[in-house]
Amino acid sequence: MATRAGTSFQRRARSKRAPVPGTRPSLHNGQLLLSTGVPSLDYLIGGGLAVGTLLLVEEDRYESYSRMLLKYFVAEGIVCGHSLLIASAKDHPEEILQTALTSSSRFGHYYDVSKTMSPELQHSVNCHSFFQPDEVPLDLAAAEFSNMNFGYVKLLRAIQRVIREEGFDGSSPQTKQRNILRIGIHSLGSVLWGDDVGLNENPESAYSLTRFLYALRGLLRTSLSACMITVPAYLIQNKAVIGRVVKLSDTVIGLESFNASERETNPIYKDYHGLFHVRQLPRLNCLISDVPDTKDLAFKLKRKLFTIERLHLPPDLSDTVSRSSKQDVAESAKLLSSGCGGVASGNKHLDF
Amino acid sequence: MVERVGAARRPGAVSLLADSLQCEGRSLLKSFVSRAVLRGESVRVLALEVSPEEFVCGLDEEVRGRLQIDDGFTDPLCWGGGDPSPLERFVSGQLEGPGPQLLVLDSLSWLLLRLGPVAVCQRLRQLQRGARHTGLRVLGLLHADLHPPRLLEVVGQSASALVTLTTDPRPPRLGHGCPPHAVATTCITGPSGRVTRTVEYITVDEGLHVRVSGEGIGPERGPQGDVSSVDPAANLTFNLRVTAEERRAREGLVLPFHLPPARKASLLQAAGGGAGGGGRIFYTPDTGDDFDPEDPDDDLDI
C-alpha cells in the first residue's frame, strides 16, 4: 500500500554515520569532546578536550607530573581505541607506550598508576611514533630549515603524512568507522629538541616554537585529531615568546609541583603535590567559555586517581577566640560541620 | 647525601659537580674517582682543562696505575695530527670500552663552551640511553661561573644528581686546624621522578677523603639566609635591665602618697598617746550648740 502521501512535512532521514567512539558532544556548545583520561581535568576544561584543539601543559620542574598527564592521555586513547601519535626527544615513544597505565574498572573506571597495560591492549591500537634523535642527526639538531627548527619541520611533516594517509582529514573516504587521532608531544621547546628558547633571554631561533604551534593548529582544525603538548614554560624567560605560545594554543594549564622546594614544608600544602593553574580556556564557536569557579586549585597524584581540587585552607577565626593551632581549628571546623548535635571529645570546640 | 652521589652504581647515572671560583670542586672529583678505582671499576678520565700529570697529583700510586686518562689538554685541536680531537671523541662515541665504566669529564664546561648546550645535552642523553647495554656512568665537573644560571639549571635537570659547592658563610674557626668547609647542595632525581635536596657541610682533606661535617641545614636556612645580626640593644641612652642593688633600692623606696602600715600606726599612737603633749583641741560650746556629753559619735570609728 502507498505509505507516504506527498506531504511536505517529511522526516529527514537519520544520518547513517555512527558516532565516533570515545567522544561525546559537549553540553555547552555542541563540540565533539574527548576525555583526557583525568576526570577532574575534563571537568575543569569544560567537559573534555574538543576535537581539533590543542591542550598545552606547562611543565613543572623535574617534570614529575606532566609526564603522568601524558600517560593518562595515551592510556585513554588506547582504551577508547583511538589512533595515537607520540613524539618525544627524551624517551623513546615505545617506552612511553609500554609504560602506559593499566585500566581497571573495579570501583568505577580508573587508571592504576602502579601497573602497566597488557601488551595485547597496547598493540591493538594503531600507534605512530616520532623520536627526534632517530629523525634528526646530531649535527643538524640546532639547524634551521625554512625559518623553523629542523626537528619541528620533520615533526610537522610526519603529522601531516599520518593525517593524510589514515584519512583523518576526510580526504580518503573511510569505509569503516571514523576514528580520532590523538597526538601527544613530550617536552616541546626543551633543549633536547634542539631549541634554545629555554636557554637565554634572546634566543636565536626565538619563534620556531610559535611557528610550529601555528602550523600545528592549522593541521588540527582540518582533521579529526586532538593534541596534547607539554612545554617547559618555566625555562622560557622571554615574555613575548611565552605569551605568544599561550595565545596560539587553545587550552593552557600549568602545573607547579612542590617537589624539592621550600613549599613542601608548608603545612597548608601538606595534602597536595602541587598547585594547578588554568591559564587559558578556548571559546569555540561561542561567545563565552565555561570558567571554573575558583582559581585556587591544587593537584594530588594518588594510585588510582589524579585529583585536582580546590585548595582548602583552614577557617580564619576572629581574635576573640583563643589562638589554637591549625590542627585544632581544622578539627573543630569538622565538628561544626557535622551538625549541632555533634559531641566534641577532648579538643576545644566552639559554642555558640 | 654527597656520599650517595660518589657511590652511585646505577647504570646511566649522570652526576655533576658544580663549583665556582671561591670554592673548587676538583678535589671532590678526585676523591670520587679514587674511590671508584679502589672499588674495582674501570674509570676513564677525559682531561681537558688540566694536564694528566696535574690531574693525578694527590692520588695514590695504586689508583694512578689503574686509571685511564685521555689527554685532551696538550693538543686539544689535534694540530699535531694523529688521534681524533677530544670533541670528536666525546661526540662520536669512541670513549666507551668493554665492560661497565665510569666516564669522568674534566670538565664539562669546556665541552659546553665549544659544542654548545644542545649538542652536549643530546649527547649525554644518548649516553644515558646506551647505558642500558654498556652500563656506563658519567661524572662531570662544571664551573658555575662560566655559564648563565639558566643553562646550569637545564644541564642540571638532564643529570640525575647535581652537587653545587658554595663557600661556607660561617667565619673560620681559628685554632682548629681544619681545612675550610664548603656547603654542598645535592639534588638527586630518582628514577620515579622523586627529587631529594639536602644541604651539608663537607671537607675534602689531604688524603682525598670526604668528611661530611655539621648538621644538614635546611634549604630555607641556606647560606644566603645567614645575615650577621646587629644587636639592637647596644648603644642605648637608657637602661634595659636593672642590677641587683638598683632593684633592692627600688623596692625599699617609699612612695610619697602611699601610707604604709608602720607610718599609720605611728601616727595613730601619736594621736592617742599624746594627751599631755601634741595637739589637743579645746572646745567651748556655743549657746545654740546641742552638746550632750552622754551621746558620743558612734558612727566615727578611729
XYZ file of C-alpha atoms in Angstrom:
654
model
C 0.000 0.000 0.000
C 1.052 3.510 -0.500
C 2.607 4.600 2.720
C 3.596 8.153 2.467
C 1.381 10.762 0.948
C 3.131 13.650 -0.680
C 3.253 15.843 2.358
C 5.899 18.467 2.710
C 6.499 17.592 6.326
C 8.747 14.652 5.868
C 11.019 13.363 8.462
C 14.601 13.831 7.465
C 16.427 10.529 7.200
C 18.714 9.998 10.112
C 22.357 10.149 9.398
C 23.759 6.691 8.808
C 27.005 7.660 10.388
C 27.617 6.119 13.787
C 29.063 8.402 16.411
C 32.808 8.360 16.750
C 33.830 6.089 19.614
C 35.209 7.691 22.720
C 33.660 11.083 22.116
C 30.541 12.830 23.191
C 29.003 16.148 22.247
C 29.542 18.996 24.644
C 26.623 20.292 26.641
C 27.641 23.911 26.238
C 28.476 24.371 22.629
C 27.889 21.111 20.834
C 31.547 20.458 20.096
C 32.749 16.899 19.972
C 34.685 16.283 23.155
C 37.072 13.561 24.129
C 38.400 12.736 27.550
C 41.955 13.490 28.614
C 41.980 10.499 30.934
C 41.793 12.575 34.092
C 38.150 13.245 35.061
C 38.860 16.295 37.202
C 40.862 17.859 34.388
C 37.997 17.194 31.993
C 35.637 18.953 34.338
C 37.871 21.997 34.628
C 38.359 22.496 30.906
C 34.688 22.332 30.138
C 33.796 18.672 29.837
C 36.787 17.449 27.898
C 39.174 18.265 25.121
C 37.407 19.360 21.961
C 38.351 17.550 18.788
C 40.555 19.758 16.664
C 42.064 21.700 19.550
C 45.372 21.830 21.290
C 45.969 21.328 25.008
C 49.193 22.835 26.276
C 50.567 21.728 29.641
C 53.176 23.930 31.273
C 55.516 21.524 32.935
C 56.691 21.543 36.496
C 60.323 21.409 37.459
C 61.893 17.958 37.167
C 58.904 17.014 35.060
C 57.394 14.669 37.602
C 53.687 15.164 36.966
C 53.327 16.460 33.443
C 54.628 13.169 32.147
C 51.932 11.457 34.158
C 49.283 13.557 32.382
C 50.662 12.462 29.045
C 50.451 8.843 30.159
C 46.821 9.280 31.133
C 46.137 10.771 27.704
C 47.784 7.810 25.988
C 46.007 5.268 28.187
C 42.635 6.830 27.484
C 43.391 6.688 23.778
C 44.217 3.001 23.988
C 41.079 2.200 25.928
C 38.853 4.129 23.522
C 40.552 2.613 20.505
C 41.803 5.898 19.036
C 44.925 6.105 16.905
C 47.954 7.508 18.591
C 50.943 9.537 17.543
C 53.579 10.023 20.226
C 56.518 12.349 19.650
C 59.397 12.742 22.048
C 63.030 13.734 22.164
C 63.891 12.330 25.557
C 62.386 8.855 25.890
C 61.571 6.641 23.013
C 57.822 6.691 22.255
C 57.789 2.909 22.526
C 58.778 3.280 26.160
C 56.001 5.770 26.769
C 53.588 3.331 25.177
C 54.881 0.353 27.109
C 54.576 2.134 30.419
C 51.001 3.140 29.704
C 48.771 2.904 32.709
C 46.526 -0.046 33.063
C 42.812 0.488 33.119
C 40.761 -1.028 35.868
C 37.031 -0.985 36.360
C 36.568 -2.367 39.778
C 35.098 0.599 41.577
C 34.243 2.761 38.664
C 36.726 3.191 35.908
C 40.169 4.410 36.827
C 43.749 4.096 35.692
C 46.112 2.323 38.017
C 49.412 4.118 38.254
C 51.342 1.239 39.693
C 50.727 -1.234 36.889
C 51.265 -1.076 33.162
C 48.877 -2.050 30.454
C 48.925 -5.504 28.969
C 50.839 -5.754 25.697
C 47.829 -7.084 23.760
C 45.885 -3.994 24.538
C 48.838 -1.811 23.643
C 49.247 -3.398 20.252
C 45.579 -3.286 19.482
C 45.781 0.378 18.678
C 47.432 1.948 15.739
C 50.381 3.851 17.158
C 52.795 6.046 15.251
C 55.895 7.381 16.857
C 58.347 10.172 16.213
C 61.628 10.004 18.068
C 63.723 13.076 17.452
C 67.226 11.576 17.757
C 66.307 8.980 15.125
C 64.945 11.500 12.682
C 67.402 14.316 13.057
C 71.171 13.749 13.072
C 73.096 15.291 15.932
C 74.869 17.942 13.935
C 71.680 19.232 12.335
C 69.752 19.397 15.590
C 70.045 23.137 16.033
C 69.866 23.950 12.353
C 67.001 25.845 10.814
C 65.120 24.935 7.736
C 62.608 27.394 6.281
C 62.782 29.517 9.429
C 61.904 26.703 11.743
C 63.911 24.242 13.717
C 64.691 21.172 11.631
C 63.236 18.828 14.202
C 59.956 20.728 14.203
C 59.792 20.678 10.421
C 60.174 16.934 10.366
C 57.590 16.506 13.095
C 55.065 18.620 11.222
C 55.652 16.648 8.089
C 55.222 13.376 9.965
C 51.920 14.534 11.463
C 50.708 15.729 8.093
C 51.614 12.440 6.483
C 49.799 10.390 9.104
C 46.687 12.533 8.863
C 46.606 12.294 5.118
C 47.371 8.593 4.831
C 44.991 7.423 7.508
C 42.261 9.677 6.284
C 41.652 11.748 9.367
C 41.055 14.837 7.319
C 38.356 13.222 5.229
C 40.463 13.145 2.082
C 40.214 9.413 1.616
C 36.717 8.116 2.330
C 36.799 5.859 5.331
C 34.629 2.831 4.819
C 34.972 1.676 8.339
C 34.158 3.767 11.331
C 35.724 7.168 11.675
C 38.364 7.448 14.283
C 40.227 10.139 16.141
C 43.953 10.712 16.105
C 45.455 11.591 19.483
C 48.782 13.362 19.247
C 51.000 13.602 22.314
C 54.201 15.622 22.154
C 56.558 15.496 25.078
C 58.602 18.443 26.301
C 58.488 20.623 23.205
C 60.826 23.600 23.360
C 63.333 21.870 25.585
C 66.975 21.721 24.694
C 66.715 18.105 23.542
C 64.577 19.168 20.583
C 67.398 21.452 19.520
C 65.579 24.603 20.538
C 67.399 27.168 22.610
C 64.333 29.172 23.517
C 64.651 27.932 27.079
C 68.282 28.853 27.448
C 68.648 32.575 27.039
C 66.613 35.707 27.029
C 67.067 36.448 23.335
C 67.430 33.121 21.615
C 68.488 32.928 18.037
C 65.505 30.963 16.871
C 63.019 32.727 19.080
C 59.966 31.940 17.023
C 60.491 28.380 15.907
C 58.164 27.178 18.586
C 55.448 29.693 17.789
C 55.578 28.929 14.087
C 55.317 25.254 14.852
C 52.236 25.786 17.009
C 50.627 27.954 14.370
C 51.121 25.326 11.688
C 50.064 22.526 14.006
C 46.817 24.194 14.922
C 46.015 24.561 11.247
C 46.530 20.828 10.807
C 44.401 20.041 13.839
C 41.496 22.206 12.808
C 41.145 20.464 9.460
C 41.247 16.923 10.786
C 39.669 14.715 13.388
C 42.501 14.947 15.866
C 43.393 16.419 19.205
C 46.792 17.181 20.584
C 48.398 17.432 23.999
C 51.808 19.104 24.264
C 53.963 19.593 27.359
C 56.252 22.608 27.335
C 58.848 23.559 29.968
C 57.445 27.045 30.324
C 59.417 27.848 33.468
C 62.568 27.905 31.353
C 61.290 30.332 28.757
C 62.288 33.749 30.027
C 61.205 35.817 27.089
C 57.740 37.077 27.970
C 56.872 37.762 24.356
C 57.516 34.165 23.398
C 55.610 32.636 26.262
C 52.706 34.995 25.712
C 52.512 34.023 22.072
C 52.787 30.342 22.883
C 49.812 30.646 25.227
C 47.764 32.594 22.706
C 48.489 30.120 19.934
C 47.174 27.214 21.954
C 43.579 26.601 22.806
C 43.583 25.287 26.345
C 46.556 26.005 28.558
C 47.067 24.574 32.041
C 50.085 24.837 34.287
C 51.495 22.554 36.950
C 53.648 23.782 39.783
C 54.870 20.954 41.960
C 56.195 21.212 45.474
C 58.981 18.806 44.650
C 62.174 19.860 46.327
C 61.064 23.375 47.007
C 60.530 25.246 50.244
C 56.800 24.937 49.933
C 56.997 21.269 50.715
C 57.315 22.048 54.384
C 54.399 24.456 54.471
C 51.562 22.865 56.490
C 48.891 24.282 54.194
C 50.231 22.287 51.297
C 50.880 19.054 53.051
C 47.962 17.222 51.494
C 48.825 18.100 47.938
C 51.593 17.526 45.473
C 51.415 20.847 43.734
C 49.400 23.787 42.516
C 47.316 23.707 39.390
C 46.742 26.754 37.209
C 44.239 27.178 34.415
C 45.840 29.755 32.184
C 43.538 29.863 29.202
C 40.289 28.309 28.057
C 39.084 28.426 24.474
C 35.901 29.970 23.142
C 34.952 27.557 20.407
C 32.024 28.733 18.290
C 30.567 30.600 21.211
C 30.976 33.920 22.940
C 31.989 32.888 26.431
C 33.840 29.904 27.775
C 32.996 27.817 30.762
C 35.221 29.134 33.507
C 35.842 27.163 36.717
C 34.521 28.890 39.804
C 37.827 29.126 41.609
C 41.424 29.776 40.685
C 42.941 28.210 43.794
C 43.410 24.686 42.609
C 45.832 22.059 43.758
C 46.532 18.599 42.457
C 47.433 15.323 44.066
C 48.547 12.124 42.428
C 47.151 9.059 44.097
C 47.481 5.497 42.926
C 44.002 5.419 41.491
C 43.368 8.966 40.572
C 44.922 12.259 39.663
C 42.734 14.672 41.541
C 42.549 18.380 41.050
C 40.581 20.165 43.691
C 40.120 23.462 45.385
C 42.898 24.310 47.759
C 41.381 24.063 51.205
C 42.555 26.489 53.815
C 41.508 26.205 57.434
C 38.885 28.753 58.518
C 40.156 32.046 59.798
C 38.695 32.787 63.196
C 38.357 36.154 64.934
C 40.710 37.459 67.610
C 38.329 36.885 70.496
C 38.715 33.138 70.277
C 41.925 31.907 71.842
C 44.522 31.069 69.257
C 44.787 27.391 68.609
C 46.919 25.541 66.141
C 45.625 24.965 62.665
C 45.137 21.303 63.539
C 42.639 22.124 66.261
C 40.929 24.661 64.109
C 40.507 22.220 61.289
C 39.174 19.624 63.657
C 36.742 21.998 65.245
C 35.567 23.031 61.814
C 34.888 19.425 61.047
C 32.929 19.064 64.252
C 30.879 22.115 63.448
C 30.086 20.937 60.010
C 28.894 17.564 61.245
C 25.892 19.168 62.833
C 24.886 20.916 66.013
C 24.336 17.688 67.820
C 27.897 16.545 67.348
C 29.691 15.774 70.541
C 33.109 17.271 70.900
C 35.532 14.987 72.632
C 38.690 16.287 74.148
C 39.680 19.134 71.891
C 38.353 22.639 72.198
C 35.080 23.087 70.448
C 33.225 26.243 69.700
C 29.994 27.037 71.485
C 27.570 29.487 70.061
C 73.903 12.644 50.530
C 77.165 13.577 48.856
C 78.391 10.106 49.674
C 75.482 8.681 47.734
C 76.499 10.618 44.669
C 80.028 9.273 44.913
C 78.826 5.725 45.421
C 76.166 5.730 42.713
C 76.053 2.419 40.877
C 73.001 2.771 38.706
C 73.922 2.455 35.001
C 73.120 5.601 33.139
C 73.564 7.852 36.163
C 74.948 11.247 35.245
C 76.389 13.080 38.252
C 77.592 16.638 38.007
C 79.633 18.720 40.441
C 79.214 22.456 40.059
C 81.922 24.550 41.636
C 82.919 28.182 41.480
C 85.982 30.341 41.764
C 85.705 30.660 45.534
C 85.131 27.008 46.133
C 86.808 24.473 43.880
C 85.403 21.055 43.178
C 88.257 19.216 41.546
C 89.377 17.733 44.860
C 85.893 16.290 45.381
C 86.019 14.921 41.848
C 89.375 13.284 42.513
C 88.077 11.775 45.730
C 85.144 10.200 43.881
C 87.500 8.943 41.187
C 89.909 7.331 43.640
C 87.030 5.733 45.486
C 85.644 4.280 42.265
C 89.041 2.904 41.267
C 89.536 1.307 44.665
C 86.100 -0.289 44.320
C 87.371 -2.042 41.237
C 85.617 -0.162 38.457
C 87.291 0.781 35.231
C 87.495 4.542 35.148
C 88.261 6.657 32.109
C 89.148 10.298 32.531
C 88.940 12.859 29.760
C 91.355 15.551 30.963
C 90.570 18.742 29.104
C 91.325 21.581 31.470
C 94.355 20.333 33.313
C 97.156 18.149 32.123
C 97.089 14.475 33.086
C 100.092 14.937 35.368
C 98.289 17.616 37.293
C 95.163 15.525 37.500
C 96.889 12.560 39.097
C 98.807 14.537 41.661
C 97.284 13.776 45.023
C 96.125 10.313 44.023
C 97.663 7.110 45.353
C 100.104 5.047 43.325
C 97.656 2.202 43.105
C 94.967 4.484 41.797
C 97.311 6.068 39.293
C 98.205 2.730 37.871
C 94.636 1.685 37.259
C 93.370 4.973 35.923
C 92.959 5.512 32.209
C 93.471 9.134 31.218
C 92.802 10.607 27.806
C 94.896 13.681 27.248
C 92.830 16.457 25.735
C 94.868 19.245 27.253
C 98.152 19.321 25.409
C 96.753 19.241 21.907
C 93.016 19.922 22.023
C 92.550 20.672 18.327
C 94.917 17.961 17.156
C 97.269 20.176 15.242
C 99.897 17.595 15.785
C 97.824 15.135 13.789
C 97.099 11.611 14.795
C 94.397 10.980 17.340
C 90.962 12.485 16.900
C 90.332 15.581 18.942
C 88.592 15.227 22.310
C 85.483 16.912 20.932
C 85.089 14.321 18.272
C 85.872 11.612 20.712
C 83.122 12.768 23.037
C 80.556 13.213 20.306
C 81.180 10.196 18.167
C 81.436 7.732 20.975
C 84.945 6.388 20.869
C 85.067 6.653 24.606
C 83.216 3.551 25.594
C 85.245 0.468 26.179
C 84.154 -3.039 27.053
C 82.569 -3.590 30.439
C 80.995 -1.145 32.855
C 82.841 2.107 33.176
C 82.833 5.422 34.826
C 83.488 8.254 32.423
C 84.910 11.324 34.117
C 84.721 14.637 32.275
C 87.117 17.287 33.453
C 85.468 19.456 32.666
C 82.005 19.548 31.179
C 82.216 23.337 30.984
C 84.986 23.030 28.411
C 82.683 20.936 26.226
C 79.677 23.180 26.778
C 81.577 26.237 25.649
C 82.796 24.612 22.484
C 79.988 22.317 21.430
C 77.024 24.271 22.692
C 74.399 23.165 25.173
C 72.150 21.458 22.625
C 74.807 19.041 21.424
C 76.122 18.315 24.909
C 72.683 17.619 26.367
C 71.750 15.386 23.473
C 74.991 13.503 23.699
C 74.571 12.991 27.456
C 71.054 11.740 26.818
C 72.404 9.380 24.168
C 74.967 8.036 26.613
C 72.230 7.547 29.195
C 70.103 5.601 26.738
C 73.015 3.459 25.645
C 73.947 2.788 29.252
C 71.376 0.051 29.412
C 73.737 -2.067 27.352
C 77.093 -0.635 28.292
C 76.450 0.165 31.950
C 78.215 3.470 31.576
C 78.080 6.176 34.234
C 79.178 9.747 33.781
C 80.750 12.071 36.325
C 81.414 15.621 35.241
C 82.818 18.815 36.654
C 81.009 22.034 35.854
C 82.136 25.582 36.575
C 79.154 27.626 37.619
C 80.903 30.938 36.934
C 81.262 30.274 33.244
C 77.636 29.773 32.343
C 74.400 31.673 32.799
C 72.269 30.246 35.613
C 69.519 29.141 33.243
C 71.954 26.937 31.382
C 73.096 25.400 34.648
C 69.508 24.640 35.518
C 68.867 22.979 32.164
C 72.019 20.893 32.298
C 71.414 20.086 35.952
C 67.970 18.768 35.166
C 69.256 16.459 32.484
C 71.588 14.956 35.096
C 70.442 12.522 37.734
C 72.442 14.173 40.518
C 73.806 17.669 40.860
C 76.087 18.775 43.696
C 76.589 22.532 43.957
C 79.504 23.730 46.061
C 79.435 27.136 47.658
C 81.610 28.747 50.267
C 80.924 28.388 53.938
C 79.343 31.602 55.193
C 80.404 31.000 58.773
C 83.594 32.737 59.886
C 86.580 30.369 60.022
C 87.223 28.943 63.451
C 90.788 29.723 64.315
C 92.864 27.236 66.183
C 91.043 24.161 64.921
C 93.476 23.471 62.174
C 90.936 22.006 59.793
C 90.696 22.973 56.129
C 87.816 25.229 55.117
C 84.397 23.760 54.720
C 82.223 24.018 51.702
C 78.479 23.902 51.576
C 77.243 21.178 49.253
C 73.672 21.344 47.963
C 72.768 17.982 46.486
C 69.765 17.410 44.253
C 69.166 13.780 43.386
C 66.479 12.849 40.868
C 65.304 9.318 41.403
C 64.100 7.098 38.564
C 60.493 7.606 39.599
C 60.870 11.363 39.394
C 61.200 11.963 43.115
C 63.675 14.728 43.900
C 65.557 14.963 47.177
C 67.506 18.025 48.110
C 69.936 18.260 51.017
C 72.445 20.817 52.206
C 75.566 19.748 54.082
C 78.981 20.952 55.129
C 81.765 18.938 53.560
C 85.522 18.973 53.715
C 87.972 17.204 51.447
C 91.227 16.588 53.234
C 94.740 15.822 52.016
C 94.118 12.124 51.618
C 91.130 12.905 49.372
C 88.654 11.688 51.939
C 85.360 13.469 52.107
C 84.164 14.369 55.560
C 80.590 15.398 55.933
C 80.592 17.565 58.993
C 77.988 19.585 60.696
C 74.294 19.012 60.621
C 72.425 19.147 57.382
C 70.960 22.588 57.389
C 67.527 23.052 55.929
C 67.104 24.506 52.487
C 65.366 27.601 53.802
C 68.168 28.493 56.133
C 70.802 28.104 53.457
C 73.960 30.152 53.272
C 72.159 33.054 51.682
C 69.914 33.491 54.703
C 72.702 33.808 57.231
C 72.976 37.559 57.764
C 75.076 38.780 60.698
C 72.592 40.262 63.145
C 73.198 43.710 64.599
C 72.417 43.861 68.286
C 69.646 46.470 68.661
C 70.202 46.744 72.433
C 73.658 48.208 72.041
C 74.348 51.939 72.307
C 71.150 52.940 74.061
C 70.710 56.047 76.146
C 68.588 54.221 78.714
C 68.905 51.016 80.682
C 67.004 47.958 79.633
C 67.937 45.937 82.657
C 68.180 46.636 86.398
C 71.073 45.462 88.535
C 70.535 43.781 91.912
C 71.374 46.822 94.057
C 69.165 49.003 91.919
C 66.330 46.553 92.337
C 66.746 46.473 96.120
C 66.869 50.251 96.307
C 63.761 50.449 94.160
C 61.859 48.089 96.390
C 62.889 49.953 99.532
C 61.691 53.255 98.238
C 58.556 54.691 99.871
C 56.183 56.443 97.576
C 55.073 59.924 98.614
C 51.304 59.403 98.774
C 51.380 55.856 99.913
C 50.567 55.325 103.646
C 52.374 52.192 104.801
C 51.004 50.431 107.919
C 54.061 51.345 110.024
C 53.600 55.018 109.417
C 49.876 54.743 110.006
C 50.415 53.040 113.371
C 52.927 55.657 114.460
C 50.544 58.463 113.558
C 47.711 56.887 115.480
C 49.886 56.304 118.500
C 50.984 59.849 118.419
C 47.398 60.983 118.304
C 46.098 58.622 121.016
C 49.010 58.722 123.493
C 49.809 62.372 123.181
C 47.280 63.551 125.683
C 49.833 65.502 127.680
C 51.524 66.866 124.642
C 50.859 67.035 120.952
C 47.890 68.748 119.522
C 44.801 68.925 121.567
C 41.561 70.574 120.784
C 39.782 72.767 123.345
C 36.185 73.342 122.515
C 33.812 75.817 124.190
C 30.293 75.007 123.083
C 28.203 77.936 121.874
C 24.679 78.818 123.110
C 22.955 77.286 120.104
C 25.025 74.168 120.180
C 23.413 70.951 121.098
C 26.103 69.494 123.293
C 25.240 66.282 125.009
C 28.190 64.619 126.762
C 26.355 61.284 127.099
C 25.892 60.922 123.372
C 29.186 60.121 121.729
C 29.596 59.956 117.986
C 29.472 56.290 117.397
C 29.470 56.448 113.663
C 33.037 57.582 113.786
C 35.454 54.691 114.203
C 39.034 55.585 114.641
